[in-house]
Short mmCIF file of C-alpha atoms in Angstrom, two decimals:
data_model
loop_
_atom_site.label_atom_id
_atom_site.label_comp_id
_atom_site.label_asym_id
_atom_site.label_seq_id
_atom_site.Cartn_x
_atom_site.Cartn_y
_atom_site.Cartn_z
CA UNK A 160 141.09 -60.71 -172.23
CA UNK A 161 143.03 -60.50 -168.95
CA UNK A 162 140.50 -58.15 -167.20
CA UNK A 163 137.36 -59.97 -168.70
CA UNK A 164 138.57 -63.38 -167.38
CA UNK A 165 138.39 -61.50 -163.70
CA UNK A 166 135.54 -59.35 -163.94
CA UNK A 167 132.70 -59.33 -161.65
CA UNK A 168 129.60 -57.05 -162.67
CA UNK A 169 129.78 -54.77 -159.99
CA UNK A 170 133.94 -54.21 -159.99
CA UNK A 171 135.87 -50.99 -160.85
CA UNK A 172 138.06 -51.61 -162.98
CA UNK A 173 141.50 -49.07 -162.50
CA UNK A 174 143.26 -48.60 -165.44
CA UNK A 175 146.65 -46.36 -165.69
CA UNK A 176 148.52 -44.33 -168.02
CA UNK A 177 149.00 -44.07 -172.05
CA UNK A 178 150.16 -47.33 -173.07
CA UNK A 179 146.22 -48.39 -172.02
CA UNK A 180 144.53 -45.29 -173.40
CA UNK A 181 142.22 -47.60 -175.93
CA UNK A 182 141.16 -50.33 -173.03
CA UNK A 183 138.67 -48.55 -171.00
CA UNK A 184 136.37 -48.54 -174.61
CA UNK A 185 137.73 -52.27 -175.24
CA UNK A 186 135.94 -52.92 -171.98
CA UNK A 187 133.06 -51.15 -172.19
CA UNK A 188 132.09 -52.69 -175.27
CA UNK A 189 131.84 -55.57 -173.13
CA UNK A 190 130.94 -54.84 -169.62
CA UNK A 191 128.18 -51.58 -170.31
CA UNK A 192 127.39 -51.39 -166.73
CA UNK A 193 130.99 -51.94 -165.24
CA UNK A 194 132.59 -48.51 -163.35
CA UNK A 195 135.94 -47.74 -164.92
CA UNK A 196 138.21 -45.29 -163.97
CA UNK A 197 141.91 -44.13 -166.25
CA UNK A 198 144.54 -41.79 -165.02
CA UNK A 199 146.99 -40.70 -167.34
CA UNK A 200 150.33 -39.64 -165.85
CA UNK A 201 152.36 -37.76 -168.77
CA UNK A 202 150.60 -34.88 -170.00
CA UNK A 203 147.87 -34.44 -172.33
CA UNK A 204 148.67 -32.48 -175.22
CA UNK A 205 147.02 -29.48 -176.54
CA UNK A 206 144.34 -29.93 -179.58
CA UNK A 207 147.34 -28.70 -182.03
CA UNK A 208 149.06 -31.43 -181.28
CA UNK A 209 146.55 -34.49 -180.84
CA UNK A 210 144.94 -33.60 -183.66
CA UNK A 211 147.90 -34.74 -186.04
CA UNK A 212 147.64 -38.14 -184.89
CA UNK A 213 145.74 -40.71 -187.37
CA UNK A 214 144.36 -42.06 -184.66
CA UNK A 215 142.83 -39.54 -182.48
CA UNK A 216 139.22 -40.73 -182.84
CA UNK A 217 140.06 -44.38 -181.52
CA UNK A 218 142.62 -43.13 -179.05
CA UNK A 219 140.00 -40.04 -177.60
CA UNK A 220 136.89 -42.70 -177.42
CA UNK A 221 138.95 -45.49 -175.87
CA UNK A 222 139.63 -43.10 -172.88
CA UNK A 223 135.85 -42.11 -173.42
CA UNK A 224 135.04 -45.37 -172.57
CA UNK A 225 135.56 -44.77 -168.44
CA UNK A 226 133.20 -43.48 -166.16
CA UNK A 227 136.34 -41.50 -164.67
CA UNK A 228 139.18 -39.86 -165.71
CA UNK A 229 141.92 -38.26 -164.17
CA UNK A 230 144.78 -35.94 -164.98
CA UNK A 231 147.95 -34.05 -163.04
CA UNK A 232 146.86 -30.46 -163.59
CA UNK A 233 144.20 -28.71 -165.36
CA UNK A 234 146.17 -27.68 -168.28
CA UNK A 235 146.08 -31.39 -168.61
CA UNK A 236 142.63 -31.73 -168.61
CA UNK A 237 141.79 -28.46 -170.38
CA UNK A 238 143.16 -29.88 -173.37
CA UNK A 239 141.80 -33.14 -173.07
CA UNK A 240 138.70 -31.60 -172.91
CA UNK A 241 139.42 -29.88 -175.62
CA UNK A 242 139.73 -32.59 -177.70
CA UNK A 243 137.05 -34.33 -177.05
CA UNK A 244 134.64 -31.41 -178.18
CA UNK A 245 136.75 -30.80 -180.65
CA UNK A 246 137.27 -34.23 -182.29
CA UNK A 247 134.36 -36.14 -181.06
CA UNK A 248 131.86 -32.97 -180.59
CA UNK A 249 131.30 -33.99 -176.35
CA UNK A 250 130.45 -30.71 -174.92
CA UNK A 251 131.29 -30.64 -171.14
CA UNK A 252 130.09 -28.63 -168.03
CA UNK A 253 132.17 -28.65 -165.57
CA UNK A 254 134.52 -31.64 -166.30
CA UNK A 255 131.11 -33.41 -166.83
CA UNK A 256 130.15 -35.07 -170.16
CA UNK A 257 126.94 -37.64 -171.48
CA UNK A 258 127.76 -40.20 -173.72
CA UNK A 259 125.34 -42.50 -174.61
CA UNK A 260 123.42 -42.28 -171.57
CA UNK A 261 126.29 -42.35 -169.21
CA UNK A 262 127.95 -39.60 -167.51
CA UNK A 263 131.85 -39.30 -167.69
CA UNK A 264 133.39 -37.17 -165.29
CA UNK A 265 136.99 -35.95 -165.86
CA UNK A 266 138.92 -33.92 -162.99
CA UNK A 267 142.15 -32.93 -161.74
CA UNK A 268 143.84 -35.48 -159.20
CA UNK A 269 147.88 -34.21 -158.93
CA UNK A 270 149.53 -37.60 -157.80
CA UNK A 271 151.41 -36.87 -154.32
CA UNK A 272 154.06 -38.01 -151.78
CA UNK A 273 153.89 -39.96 -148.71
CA UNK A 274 155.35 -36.54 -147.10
CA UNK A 275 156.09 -37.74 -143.37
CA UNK A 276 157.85 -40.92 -145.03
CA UNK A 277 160.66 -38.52 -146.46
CA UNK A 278 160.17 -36.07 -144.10
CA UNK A 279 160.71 -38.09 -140.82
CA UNK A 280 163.28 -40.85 -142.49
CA UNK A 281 166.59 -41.17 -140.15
CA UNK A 282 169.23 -42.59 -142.26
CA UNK A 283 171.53 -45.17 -140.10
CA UNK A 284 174.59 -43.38 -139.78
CA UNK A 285 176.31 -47.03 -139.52
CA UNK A 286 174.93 -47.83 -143.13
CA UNK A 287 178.27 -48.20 -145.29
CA UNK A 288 176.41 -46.76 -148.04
CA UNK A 289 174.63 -43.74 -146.23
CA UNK A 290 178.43 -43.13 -145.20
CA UNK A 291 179.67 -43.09 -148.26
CA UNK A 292 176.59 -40.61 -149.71
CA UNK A 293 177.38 -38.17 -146.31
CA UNK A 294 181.25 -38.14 -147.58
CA UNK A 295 180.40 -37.14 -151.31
CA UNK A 296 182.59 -34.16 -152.35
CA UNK A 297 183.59 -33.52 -148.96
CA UNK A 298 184.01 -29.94 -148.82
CA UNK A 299 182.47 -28.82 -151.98
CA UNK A 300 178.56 -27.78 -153.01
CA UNK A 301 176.72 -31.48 -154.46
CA UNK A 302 174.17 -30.92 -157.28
CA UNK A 303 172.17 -33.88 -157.86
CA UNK A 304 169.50 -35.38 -160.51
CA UNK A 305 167.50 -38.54 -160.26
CA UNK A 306 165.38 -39.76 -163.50
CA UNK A 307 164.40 -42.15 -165.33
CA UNK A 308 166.68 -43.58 -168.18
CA UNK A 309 163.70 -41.38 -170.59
CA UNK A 310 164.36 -38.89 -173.58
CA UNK A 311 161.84 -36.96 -171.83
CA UNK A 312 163.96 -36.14 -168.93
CA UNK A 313 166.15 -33.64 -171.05
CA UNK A 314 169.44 -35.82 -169.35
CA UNK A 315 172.00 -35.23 -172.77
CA UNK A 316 170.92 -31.25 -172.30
CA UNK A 317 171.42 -31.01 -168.49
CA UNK A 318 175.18 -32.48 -169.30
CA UNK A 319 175.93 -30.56 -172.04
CA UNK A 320 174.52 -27.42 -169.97
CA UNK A 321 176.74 -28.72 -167.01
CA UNK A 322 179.77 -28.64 -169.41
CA UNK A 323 179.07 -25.30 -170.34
CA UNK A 324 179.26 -23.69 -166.86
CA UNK A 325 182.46 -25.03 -166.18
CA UNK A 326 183.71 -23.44 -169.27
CA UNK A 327 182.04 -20.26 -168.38
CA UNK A 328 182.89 -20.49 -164.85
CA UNK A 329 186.21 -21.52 -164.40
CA UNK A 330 186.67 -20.68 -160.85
CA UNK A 331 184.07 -23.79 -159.76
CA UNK A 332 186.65 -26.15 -160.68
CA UNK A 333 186.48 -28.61 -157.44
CA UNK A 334 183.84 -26.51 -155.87
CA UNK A 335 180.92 -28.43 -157.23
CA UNK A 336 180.20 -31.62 -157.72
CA UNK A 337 177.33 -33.03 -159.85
CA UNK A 338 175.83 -36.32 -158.93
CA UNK A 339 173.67 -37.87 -162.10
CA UNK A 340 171.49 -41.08 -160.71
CA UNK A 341 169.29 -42.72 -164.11
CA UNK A 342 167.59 -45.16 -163.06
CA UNK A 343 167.23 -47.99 -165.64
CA UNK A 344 164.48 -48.00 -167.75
CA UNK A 345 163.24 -50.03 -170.80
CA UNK A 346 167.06 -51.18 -171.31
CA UNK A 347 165.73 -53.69 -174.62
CA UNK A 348 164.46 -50.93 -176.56
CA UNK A 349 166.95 -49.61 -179.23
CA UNK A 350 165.97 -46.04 -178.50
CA UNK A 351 166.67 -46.17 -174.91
CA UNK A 352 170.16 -47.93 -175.38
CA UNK A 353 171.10 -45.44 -177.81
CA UNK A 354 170.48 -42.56 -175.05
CA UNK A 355 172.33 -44.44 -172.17
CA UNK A 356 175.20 -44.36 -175.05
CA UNK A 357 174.78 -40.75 -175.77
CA UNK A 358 174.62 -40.43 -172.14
CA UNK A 359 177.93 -41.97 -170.97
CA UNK A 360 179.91 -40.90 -174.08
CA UNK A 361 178.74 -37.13 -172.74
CA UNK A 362 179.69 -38.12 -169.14
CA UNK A 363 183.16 -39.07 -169.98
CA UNK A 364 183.68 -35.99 -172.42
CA UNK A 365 182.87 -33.38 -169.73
CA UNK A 366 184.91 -35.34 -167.49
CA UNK A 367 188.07 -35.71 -169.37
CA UNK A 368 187.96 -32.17 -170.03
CA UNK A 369 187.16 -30.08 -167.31
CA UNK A 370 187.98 -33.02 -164.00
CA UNK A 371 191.49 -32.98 -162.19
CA UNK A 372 193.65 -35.69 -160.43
CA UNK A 373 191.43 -35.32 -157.45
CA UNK A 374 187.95 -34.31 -158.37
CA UNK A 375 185.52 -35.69 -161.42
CA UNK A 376 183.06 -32.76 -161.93
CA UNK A 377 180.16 -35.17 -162.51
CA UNK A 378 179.37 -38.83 -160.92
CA UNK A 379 176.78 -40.52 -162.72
CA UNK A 380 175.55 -43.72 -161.41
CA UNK A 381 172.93 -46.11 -163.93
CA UNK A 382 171.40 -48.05 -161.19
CA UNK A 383 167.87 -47.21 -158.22
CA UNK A 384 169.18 -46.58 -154.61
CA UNK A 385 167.62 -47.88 -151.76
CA UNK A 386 164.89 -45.75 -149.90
CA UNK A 387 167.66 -45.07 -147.68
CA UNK A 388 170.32 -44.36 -149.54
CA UNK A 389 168.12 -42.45 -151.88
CA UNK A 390 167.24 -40.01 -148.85
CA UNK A 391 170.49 -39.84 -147.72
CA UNK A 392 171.59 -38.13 -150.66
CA UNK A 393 168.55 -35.49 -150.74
CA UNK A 394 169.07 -34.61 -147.37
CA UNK A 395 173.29 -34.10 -148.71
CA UNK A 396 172.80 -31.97 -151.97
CA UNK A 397 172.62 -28.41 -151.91
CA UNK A 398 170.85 -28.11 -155.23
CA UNK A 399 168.04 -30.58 -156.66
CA UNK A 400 168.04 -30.01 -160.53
CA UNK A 401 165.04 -31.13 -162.09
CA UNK A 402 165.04 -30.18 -165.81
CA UNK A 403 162.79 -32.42 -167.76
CA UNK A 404 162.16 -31.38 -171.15
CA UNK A 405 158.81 -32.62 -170.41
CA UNK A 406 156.54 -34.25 -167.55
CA UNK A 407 153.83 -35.40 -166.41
CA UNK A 408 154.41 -34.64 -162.69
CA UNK A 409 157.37 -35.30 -161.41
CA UNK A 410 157.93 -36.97 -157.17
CA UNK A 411 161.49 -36.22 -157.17
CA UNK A 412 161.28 -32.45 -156.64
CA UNK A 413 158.76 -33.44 -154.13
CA UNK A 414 160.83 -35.91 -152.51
CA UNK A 415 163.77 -33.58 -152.16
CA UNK A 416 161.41 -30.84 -150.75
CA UNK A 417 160.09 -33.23 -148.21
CA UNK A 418 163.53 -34.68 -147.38
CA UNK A 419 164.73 -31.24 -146.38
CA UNK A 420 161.80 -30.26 -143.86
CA UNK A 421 164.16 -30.36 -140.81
CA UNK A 422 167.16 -28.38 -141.87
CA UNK A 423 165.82 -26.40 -144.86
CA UNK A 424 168.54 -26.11 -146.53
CA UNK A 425 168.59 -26.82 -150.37
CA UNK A 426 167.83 -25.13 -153.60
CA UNK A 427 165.20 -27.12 -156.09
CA UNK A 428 165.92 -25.95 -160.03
CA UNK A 429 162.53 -27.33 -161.09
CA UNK A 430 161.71 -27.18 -164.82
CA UNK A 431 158.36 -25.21 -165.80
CA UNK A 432 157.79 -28.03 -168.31
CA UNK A 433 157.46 -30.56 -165.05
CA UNK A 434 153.74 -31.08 -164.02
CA UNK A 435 155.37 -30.64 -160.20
CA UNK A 436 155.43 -26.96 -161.11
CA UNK A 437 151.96 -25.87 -161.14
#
């Protein structure tokens, strides 16, 4: 009802991500000669998968409904494509399908960075909190993460894992510090509380047991940074660990690449279940 209110015959209409999967074919039902384009940015999963959902038909044709769509990588779109032979019997060549008369084209668009925005960024050395991010374990190797309050981003399994090389490794007791930065995310759904729980209560065990009088082995922070702030501390870490369970794409291993362009000096652990991998 929103977009109809708005719509002029010769608009495009831009529609993003899974929570709008059925609105392109709401649309086109109608607007027939409108040009409509959907991106979806978590992956597509494989026919196995999609095919166990009741609703596979309404969910495949509403996305049908566009005149584009787009996808991180082409395992993404290989299964969508998939899928739509396979559920709804559209035969493609080359990413290109007919439907009705009208020609849908899907394709492979991986969503970037703005590079030289990361790259080039100064941080003022004055800034209280840029300060504060340059004098972060002073001394000792900084592992950082930055996601998404998500059950997606594997977060309970990266501290768990974190735990479990300080019991195996004994002798990086205030050598390393771990900062965690979750960014807050859908905080009125009962799901999402109940991980920020499971979160902290992890947090605080590995801390009690493995931190000393003068070092806390992990520093986890539930709030966004500033742009600056936020650079500062790429350009700080020595290791980037990006360990998603699974993801669409994934900027933040992007962003810490491009934030170490002058020095290059980091590690990225980067998950092969991120989309940023390929």
């Amino acid at each position: 009802k929103a977009v109809l209110a708005i719509l002029e015959p010769d608009d495009t209409v831009w529609i993003h991500d899974y929570q709008l999967m059925l609105l392109p074919g709401m649309i086109r039902k109608q607007a027939k000669e409108v040009s409509i384009g959907f991106f979806l940015h978590i992956p597509f999963p494989s026919y196995e998968i999609f095919r166990i959902l009741p609703w596979r038909e309404e969910i495949l044709n509403g996305v049908l409904g566009s005149d584009l769509i787009g996808f991180h990588t082409f395992g993404y779109m290989r299964h969508f494509l998939s899928a739509a032979y396979r559920i709804a019997g559209h035969e493609h060549a080359f990413g290109r399908m007919e439907i009705n008369g009208r020609s849908v084209n899907v394709d492979v668009y991986p969503m970037g960075i703005d590079y030289e925005k990361y790259a080039d960024a100064q941080p003022d050395p004055e800034d209280s909190g840029v300060k504060a991010i340059k004098a972060l374990g002073s001394g000792r190797r900084l592992v950082i993460s930055v996601d998404r309050l998500d059950y997606t981003k594997g977060i309970p399994q990266r501290i768990r894992a974190i735990g479990r090389f300080l019991a195996e490794h004994p002798e990086y007791t205030r050598q390393v510090s771990f900062v965690m930065l979750v960014v807050p995310s859908r905080d009125s759904v009962d799901q999402y509380q109940d991980l920020k729980h499971e979160v902290e209560t992890l947090v605080g065990e590995i801390n009690g047991l493995h931190g000393t009088f003068d070092w806390t082995p992990i520093k986890y922070f539930y709030r966004s940074l500033s742009f600056a702030a936020l650079n500062a501390l790429y350009q700080r870490a020595d290791v980037a660990l990006i360990t998603p369970l699974r993801d669409g794409m994934n900027l933040v291993a992007k962003e810490y690449i491009a934030s170490k362009d002058r020095d290059q000096n980091g590690v990225l652990i980067l998950s092969e279940m991120a989309g940023a991998a390929n």
